[in-house]
Coordinates of N, CA and C in Angstrom, one line a residue:
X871 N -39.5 26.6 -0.6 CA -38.1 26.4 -0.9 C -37.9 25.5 -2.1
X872 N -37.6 25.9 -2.8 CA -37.0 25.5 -4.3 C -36.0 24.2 -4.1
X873 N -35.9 22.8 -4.6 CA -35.2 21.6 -4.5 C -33.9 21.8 -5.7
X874 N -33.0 21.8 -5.4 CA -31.7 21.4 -6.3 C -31.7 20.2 -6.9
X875 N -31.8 19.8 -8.3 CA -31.7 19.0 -8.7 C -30.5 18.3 -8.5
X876 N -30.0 16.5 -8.2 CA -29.0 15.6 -8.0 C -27.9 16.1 -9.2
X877 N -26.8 16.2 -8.8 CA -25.9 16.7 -9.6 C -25.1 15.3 -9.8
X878 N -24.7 14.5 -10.7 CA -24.2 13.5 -11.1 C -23.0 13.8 -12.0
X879 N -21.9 13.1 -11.6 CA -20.4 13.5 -12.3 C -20.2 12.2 -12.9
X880 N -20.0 11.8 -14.0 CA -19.5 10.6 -14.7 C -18.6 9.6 -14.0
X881 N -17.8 9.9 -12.5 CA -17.3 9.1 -11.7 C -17.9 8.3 -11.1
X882 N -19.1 9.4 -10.7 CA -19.9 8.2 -9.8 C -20.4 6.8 -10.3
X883 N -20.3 6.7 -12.0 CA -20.7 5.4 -12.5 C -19.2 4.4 -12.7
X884 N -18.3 5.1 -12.0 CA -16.7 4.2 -12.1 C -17.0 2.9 -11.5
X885 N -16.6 1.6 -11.6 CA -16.3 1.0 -10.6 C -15.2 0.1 -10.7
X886 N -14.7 -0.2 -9.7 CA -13.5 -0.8 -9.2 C -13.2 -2.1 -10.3
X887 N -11.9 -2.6 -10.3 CA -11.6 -3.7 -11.2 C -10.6 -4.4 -10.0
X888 N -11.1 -6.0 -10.3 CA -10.5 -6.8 -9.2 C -9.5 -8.2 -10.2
X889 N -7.8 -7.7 -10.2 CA -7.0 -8.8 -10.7 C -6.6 -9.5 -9.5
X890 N -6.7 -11.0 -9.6 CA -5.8 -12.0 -8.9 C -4.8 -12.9 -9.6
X891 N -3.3 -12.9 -8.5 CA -2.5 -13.2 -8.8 C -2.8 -14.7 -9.3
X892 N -2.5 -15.7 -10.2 CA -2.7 -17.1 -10.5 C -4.1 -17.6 -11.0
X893 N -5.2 -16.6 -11.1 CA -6.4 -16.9 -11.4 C -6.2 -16.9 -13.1
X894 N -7.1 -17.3 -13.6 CA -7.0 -17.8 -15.7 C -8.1 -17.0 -16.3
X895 N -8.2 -15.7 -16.3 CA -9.5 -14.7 -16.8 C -9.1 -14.4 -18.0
X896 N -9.2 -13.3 -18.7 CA -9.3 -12.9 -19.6 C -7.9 -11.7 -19.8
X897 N -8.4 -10.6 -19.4 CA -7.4 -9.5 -19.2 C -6.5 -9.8 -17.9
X898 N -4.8 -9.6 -18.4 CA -4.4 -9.8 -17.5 C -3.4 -8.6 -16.9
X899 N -3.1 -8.2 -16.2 CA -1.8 -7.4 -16.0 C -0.5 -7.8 -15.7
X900 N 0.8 -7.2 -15.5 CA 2.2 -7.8 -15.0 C 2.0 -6.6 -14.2
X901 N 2.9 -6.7 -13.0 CA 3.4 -5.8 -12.1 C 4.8 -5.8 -11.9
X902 N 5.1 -4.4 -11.5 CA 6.8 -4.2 -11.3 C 6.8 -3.3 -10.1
X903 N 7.1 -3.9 -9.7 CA 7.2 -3.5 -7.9 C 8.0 -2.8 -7.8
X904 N 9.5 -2.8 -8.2 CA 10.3 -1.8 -8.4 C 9.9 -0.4 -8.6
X905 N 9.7 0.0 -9.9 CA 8.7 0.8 -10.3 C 7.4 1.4 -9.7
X906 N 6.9 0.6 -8.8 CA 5.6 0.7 -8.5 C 4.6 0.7 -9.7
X907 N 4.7 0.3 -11.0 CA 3.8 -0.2 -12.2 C 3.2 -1.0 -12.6
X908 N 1.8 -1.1 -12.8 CA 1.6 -1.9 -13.7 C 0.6 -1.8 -14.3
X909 N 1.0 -2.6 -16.1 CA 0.7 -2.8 -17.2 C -0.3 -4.2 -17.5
X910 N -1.1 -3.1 -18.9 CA -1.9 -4.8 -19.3 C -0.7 -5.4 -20.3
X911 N -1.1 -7.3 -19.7 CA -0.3 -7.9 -20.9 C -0.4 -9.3 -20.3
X912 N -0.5 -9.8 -21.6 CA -1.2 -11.1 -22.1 C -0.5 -12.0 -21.3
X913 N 0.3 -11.9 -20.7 CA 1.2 -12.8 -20.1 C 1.3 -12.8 -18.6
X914 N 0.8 -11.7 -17.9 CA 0.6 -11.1 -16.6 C 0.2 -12.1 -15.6
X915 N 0.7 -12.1 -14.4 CA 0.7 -13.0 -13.5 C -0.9 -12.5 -12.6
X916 N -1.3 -11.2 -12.9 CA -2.8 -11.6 -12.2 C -3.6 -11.0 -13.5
X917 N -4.6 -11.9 -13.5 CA -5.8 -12.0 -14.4 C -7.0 -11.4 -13.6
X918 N -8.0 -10.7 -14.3 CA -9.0 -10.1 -14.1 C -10.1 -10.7 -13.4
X919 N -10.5 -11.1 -12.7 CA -12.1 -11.7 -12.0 C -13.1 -10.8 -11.8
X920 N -14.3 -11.8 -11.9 CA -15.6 -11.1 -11.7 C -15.8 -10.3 -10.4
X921 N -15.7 -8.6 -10.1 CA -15.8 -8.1 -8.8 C -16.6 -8.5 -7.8
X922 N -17.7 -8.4 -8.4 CA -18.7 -8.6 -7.3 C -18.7 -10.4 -6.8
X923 N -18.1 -11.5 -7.0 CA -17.8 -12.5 -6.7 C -16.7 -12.7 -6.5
X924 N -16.0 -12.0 -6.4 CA -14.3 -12.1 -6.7 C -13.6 -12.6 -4.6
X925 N -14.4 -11.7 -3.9 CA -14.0 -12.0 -2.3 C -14.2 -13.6 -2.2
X926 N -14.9 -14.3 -2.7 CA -14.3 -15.8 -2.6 C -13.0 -16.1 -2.9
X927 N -12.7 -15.5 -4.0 CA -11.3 -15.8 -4.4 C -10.1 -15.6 -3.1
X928 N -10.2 -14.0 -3.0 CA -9.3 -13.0 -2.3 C -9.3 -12.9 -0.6
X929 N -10.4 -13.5 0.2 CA -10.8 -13.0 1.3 C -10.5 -14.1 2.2
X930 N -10.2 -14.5 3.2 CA -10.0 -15.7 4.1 C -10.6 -15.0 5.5
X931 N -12.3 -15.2 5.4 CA -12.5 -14.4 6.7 C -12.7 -15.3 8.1
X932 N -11.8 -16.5 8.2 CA -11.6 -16.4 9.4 C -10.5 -16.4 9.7
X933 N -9.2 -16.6 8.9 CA -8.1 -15.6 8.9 C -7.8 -14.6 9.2
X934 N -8.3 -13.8 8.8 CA -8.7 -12.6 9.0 C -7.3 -11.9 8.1
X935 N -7.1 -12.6 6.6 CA -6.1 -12.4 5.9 C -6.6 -12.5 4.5
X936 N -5.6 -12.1 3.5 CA -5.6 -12.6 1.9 C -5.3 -13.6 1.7
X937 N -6.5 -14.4 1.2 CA -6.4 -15.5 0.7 C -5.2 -15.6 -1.0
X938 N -5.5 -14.5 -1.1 CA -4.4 -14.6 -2.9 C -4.2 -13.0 -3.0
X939 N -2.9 -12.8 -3.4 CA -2.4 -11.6 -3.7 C -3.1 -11.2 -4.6
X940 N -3.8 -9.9 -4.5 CA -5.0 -9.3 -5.6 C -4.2 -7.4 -6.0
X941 N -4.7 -7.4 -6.8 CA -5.1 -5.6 -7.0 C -6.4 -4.9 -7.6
X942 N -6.4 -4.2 -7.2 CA -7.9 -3.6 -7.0 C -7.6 -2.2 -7.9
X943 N -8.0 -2.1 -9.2 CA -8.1 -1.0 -9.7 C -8.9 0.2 -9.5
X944 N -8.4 1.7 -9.1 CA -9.6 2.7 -9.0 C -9.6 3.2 -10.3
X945 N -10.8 3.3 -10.5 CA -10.7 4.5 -12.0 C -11.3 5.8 -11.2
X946 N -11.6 6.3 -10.7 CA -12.1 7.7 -10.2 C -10.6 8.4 -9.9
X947 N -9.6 7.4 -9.2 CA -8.2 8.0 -8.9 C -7.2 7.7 -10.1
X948 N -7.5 8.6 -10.8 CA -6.5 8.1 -12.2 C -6.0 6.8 -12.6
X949 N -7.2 5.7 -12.2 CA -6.4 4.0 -12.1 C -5.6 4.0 -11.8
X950 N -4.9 4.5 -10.3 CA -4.5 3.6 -9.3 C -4.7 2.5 -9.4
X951 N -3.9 1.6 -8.7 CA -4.2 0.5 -8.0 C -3.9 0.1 -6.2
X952 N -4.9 -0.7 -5.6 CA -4.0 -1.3 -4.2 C -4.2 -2.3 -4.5
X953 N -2.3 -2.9 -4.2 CA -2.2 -4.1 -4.1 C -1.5 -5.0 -3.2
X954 N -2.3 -6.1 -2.4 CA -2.4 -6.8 -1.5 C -1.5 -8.0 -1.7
X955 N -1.0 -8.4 -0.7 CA -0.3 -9.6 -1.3 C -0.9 -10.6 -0.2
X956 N -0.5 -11.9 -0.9 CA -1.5 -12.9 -0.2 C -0.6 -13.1 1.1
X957 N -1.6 -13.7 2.2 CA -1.1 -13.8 3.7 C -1.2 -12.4 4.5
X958 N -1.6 -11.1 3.9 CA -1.6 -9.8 4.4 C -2.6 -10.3 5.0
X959 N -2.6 -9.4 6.4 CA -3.3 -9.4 7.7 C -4.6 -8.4 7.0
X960 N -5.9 -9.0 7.3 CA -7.0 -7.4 7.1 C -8.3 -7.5 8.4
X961 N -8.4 -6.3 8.3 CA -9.7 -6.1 8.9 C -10.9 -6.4 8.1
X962 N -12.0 -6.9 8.6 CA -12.5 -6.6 8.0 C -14.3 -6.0 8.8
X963 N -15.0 -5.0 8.4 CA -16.5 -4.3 8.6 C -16.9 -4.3 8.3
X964 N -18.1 -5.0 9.1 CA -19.5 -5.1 8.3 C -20.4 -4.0 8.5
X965 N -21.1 -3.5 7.3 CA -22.4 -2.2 7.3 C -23.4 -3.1 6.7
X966 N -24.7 -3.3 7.5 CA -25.8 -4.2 7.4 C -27.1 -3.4 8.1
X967 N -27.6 -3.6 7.0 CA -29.3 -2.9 7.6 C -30.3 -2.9 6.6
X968 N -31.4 -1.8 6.9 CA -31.9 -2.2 5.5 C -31.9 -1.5 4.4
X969 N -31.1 0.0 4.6 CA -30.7 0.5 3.8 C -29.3 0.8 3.6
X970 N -27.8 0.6 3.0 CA -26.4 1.2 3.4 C -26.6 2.0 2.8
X971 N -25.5 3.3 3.1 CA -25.2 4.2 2.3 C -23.4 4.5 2.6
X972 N -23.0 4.1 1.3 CA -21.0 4.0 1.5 C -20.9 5.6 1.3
X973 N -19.5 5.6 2.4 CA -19.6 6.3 2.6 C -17.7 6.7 1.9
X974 N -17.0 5.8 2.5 CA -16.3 6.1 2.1 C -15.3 4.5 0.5
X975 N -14.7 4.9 -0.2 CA -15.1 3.8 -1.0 C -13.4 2.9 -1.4
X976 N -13.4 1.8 -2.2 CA -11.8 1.2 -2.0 C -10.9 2.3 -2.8
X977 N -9.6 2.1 -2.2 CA -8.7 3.6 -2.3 C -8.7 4.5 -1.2
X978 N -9.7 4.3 -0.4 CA -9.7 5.4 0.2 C -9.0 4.7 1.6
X979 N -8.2 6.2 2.4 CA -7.2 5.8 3.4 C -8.4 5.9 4.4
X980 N -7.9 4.8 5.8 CA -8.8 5.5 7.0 C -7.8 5.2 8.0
X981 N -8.8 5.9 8.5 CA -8.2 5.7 10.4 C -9.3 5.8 10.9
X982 N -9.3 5.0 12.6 CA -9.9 4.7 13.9 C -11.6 5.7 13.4
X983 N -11.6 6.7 13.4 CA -12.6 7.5 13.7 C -13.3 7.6 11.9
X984 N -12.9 6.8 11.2 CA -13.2 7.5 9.7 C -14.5 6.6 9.9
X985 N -15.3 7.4 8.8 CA -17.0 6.7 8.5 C -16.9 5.9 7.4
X986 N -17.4 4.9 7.3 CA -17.2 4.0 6.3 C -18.3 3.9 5.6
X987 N -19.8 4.2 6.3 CA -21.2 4.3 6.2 C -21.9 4.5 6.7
X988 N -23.6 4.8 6.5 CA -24.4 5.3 7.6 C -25.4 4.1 7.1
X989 N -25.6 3.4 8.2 CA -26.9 2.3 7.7 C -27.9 2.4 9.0
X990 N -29.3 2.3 8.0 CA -30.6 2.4 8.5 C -31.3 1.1 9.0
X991 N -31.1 1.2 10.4 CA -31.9 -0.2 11.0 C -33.5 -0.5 11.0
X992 N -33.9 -1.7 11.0 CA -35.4 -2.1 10.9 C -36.3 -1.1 11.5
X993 N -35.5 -0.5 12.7 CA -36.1 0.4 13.6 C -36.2 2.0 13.0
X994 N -35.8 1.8 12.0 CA -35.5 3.5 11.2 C -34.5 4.5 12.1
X995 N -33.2 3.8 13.0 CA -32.6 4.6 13.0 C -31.1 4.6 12.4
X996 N -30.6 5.8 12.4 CA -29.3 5.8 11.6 C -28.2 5.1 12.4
X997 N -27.5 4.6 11.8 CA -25.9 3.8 12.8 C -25.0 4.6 11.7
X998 N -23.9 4.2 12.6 CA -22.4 5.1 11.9 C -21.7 3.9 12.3
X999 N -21.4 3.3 10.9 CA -20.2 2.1 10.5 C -18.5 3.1 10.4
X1000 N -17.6 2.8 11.6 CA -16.5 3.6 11.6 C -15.3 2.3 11.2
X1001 N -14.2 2.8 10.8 CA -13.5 1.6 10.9 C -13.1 1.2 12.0
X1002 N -12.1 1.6 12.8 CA -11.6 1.6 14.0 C -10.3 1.1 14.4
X1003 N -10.2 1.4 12.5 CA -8.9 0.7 12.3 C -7.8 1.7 11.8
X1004 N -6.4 1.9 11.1 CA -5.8 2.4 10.1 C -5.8 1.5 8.8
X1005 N -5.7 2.5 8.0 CA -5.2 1.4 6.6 C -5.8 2.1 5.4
X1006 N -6.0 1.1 4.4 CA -6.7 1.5 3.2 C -7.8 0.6 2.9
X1007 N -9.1 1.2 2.4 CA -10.4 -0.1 2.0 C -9.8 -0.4 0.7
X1008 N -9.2 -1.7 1.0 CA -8.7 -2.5 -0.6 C -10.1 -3.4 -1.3
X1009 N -10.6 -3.5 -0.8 CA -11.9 -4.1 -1.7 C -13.3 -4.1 -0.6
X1010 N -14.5 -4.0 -0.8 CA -15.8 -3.9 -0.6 C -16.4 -4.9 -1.0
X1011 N -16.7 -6.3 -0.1 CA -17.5 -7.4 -0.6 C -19.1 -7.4 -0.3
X1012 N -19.9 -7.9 -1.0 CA -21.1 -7.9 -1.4 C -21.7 -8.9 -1.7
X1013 N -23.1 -8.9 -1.4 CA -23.6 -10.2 -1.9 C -24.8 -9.6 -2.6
X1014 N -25.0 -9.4 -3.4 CA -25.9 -8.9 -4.7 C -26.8 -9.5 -4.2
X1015 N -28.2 -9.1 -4.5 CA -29.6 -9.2 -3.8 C -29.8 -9.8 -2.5
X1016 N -28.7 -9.6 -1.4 CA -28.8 -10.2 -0.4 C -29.8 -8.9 0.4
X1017 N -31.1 -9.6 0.9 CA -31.8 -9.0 2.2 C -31.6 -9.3 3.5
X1018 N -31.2 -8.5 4.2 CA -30.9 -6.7 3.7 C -29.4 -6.7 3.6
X1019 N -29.4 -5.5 2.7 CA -28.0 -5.8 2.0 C -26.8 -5.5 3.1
X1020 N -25.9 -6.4 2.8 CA -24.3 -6.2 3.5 C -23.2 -6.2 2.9
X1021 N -22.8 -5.5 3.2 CA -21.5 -4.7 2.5 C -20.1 -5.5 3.5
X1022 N -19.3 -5.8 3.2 CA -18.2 -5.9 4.5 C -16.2 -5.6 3.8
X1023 N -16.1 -4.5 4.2 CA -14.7 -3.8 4.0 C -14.0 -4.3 4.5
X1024 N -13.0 -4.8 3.5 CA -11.7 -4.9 3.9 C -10.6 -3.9 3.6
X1025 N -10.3 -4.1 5.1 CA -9.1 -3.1 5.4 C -7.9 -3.5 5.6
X1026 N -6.7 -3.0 4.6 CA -5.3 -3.4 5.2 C -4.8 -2.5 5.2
X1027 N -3.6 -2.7 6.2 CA -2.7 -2.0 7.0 C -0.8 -2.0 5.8
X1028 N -1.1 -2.9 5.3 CA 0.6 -3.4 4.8 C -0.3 -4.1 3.2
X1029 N 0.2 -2.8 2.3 CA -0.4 -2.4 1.2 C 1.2 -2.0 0.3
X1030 N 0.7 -1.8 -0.8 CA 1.3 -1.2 -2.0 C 0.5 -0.3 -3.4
X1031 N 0.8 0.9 -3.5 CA 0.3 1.7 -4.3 C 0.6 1.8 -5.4
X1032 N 0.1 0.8 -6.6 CA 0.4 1.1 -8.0 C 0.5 2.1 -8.6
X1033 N 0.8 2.7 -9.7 CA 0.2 3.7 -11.3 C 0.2 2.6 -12.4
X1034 N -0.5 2.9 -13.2 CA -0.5 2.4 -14.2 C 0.7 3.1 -15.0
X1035 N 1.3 2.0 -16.0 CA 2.3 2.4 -16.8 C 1.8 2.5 -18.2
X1036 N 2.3 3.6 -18.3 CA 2.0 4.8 -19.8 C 3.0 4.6 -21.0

């Protein structure tokens, strides 16, 4: 039997962009809620942060809330955005083992039964990380070379769906 070579689409190297409301970064955006819009501009009430450290900022996990109103850019979905406002209620799941594999990624809607990942235990067998919630994964926090790695999704329920404005 002949092997199919990995087919790779230029999205799968997208990743997510994380602005918080009152933070002092570099790029900033304005939002208009009215509209559902938002624009880059120098004057924007959330500024850009480092993603992959950024859930310090945004996460209050024994709250089990937003610590700071954030938005989470998709570029795979035409740059969308979800945006969170601070004090929103979240879920949040952990996928931990010693291998994850995401399954489903931020932007994306779930419900109770959705798979969020399949992670591989010490013991070599598969688990199924479900939500078990409704909502949307507004951000994926991480701890970069943490062994073994863990991933932990936040899920909210009481969201707002940007476009970017053109």
């Amino acid at each position: 039997m002949r092997r199919q070579p990995l087919e790779y689409k230029p999205s799968d190297y997208f990743f997510p962009e994380l602005y918080v409301k009152g933070y002092k970064g570099g790029e900033c955006v304005r939002v208009d809620v009215e509209s559902m819009t938002y624009q880059a501009s120098p004057t924007g009430e959330y500024c850009k942060a480092i993603y992959e450290t950024g859930w310090n900022l945004i996460l209050d996990f024994e709250g089990a809330r937003a610590s700071k109103s954030f938005i989470v850019t998709i570029p795979w979905d035409e740059h969308k955005a979800v945006m969170v406002e601070e004090g929103a209620k979240l879920q949040f799941i952990e996928a931990r083992g010693v291998e994850v594999y995401i399954v489903s990624r931020e932007g994306s809607l779930v419900d109770e039964k959705s798979v969020l990942a399949y992670v591989v235990s010490r013991k070599g067998e598969t688990r199924t990380r479900r939500a078990g919630v409704k909502g949307i994964i507004a951000y994926i926090a991480w701890e970069p070379g943490s062994v073994p790695p863990r991933y932990v999704f936040a899920i909210a329920e009481n969201y707002k769906m940007l476009n970017p404005k053109t």
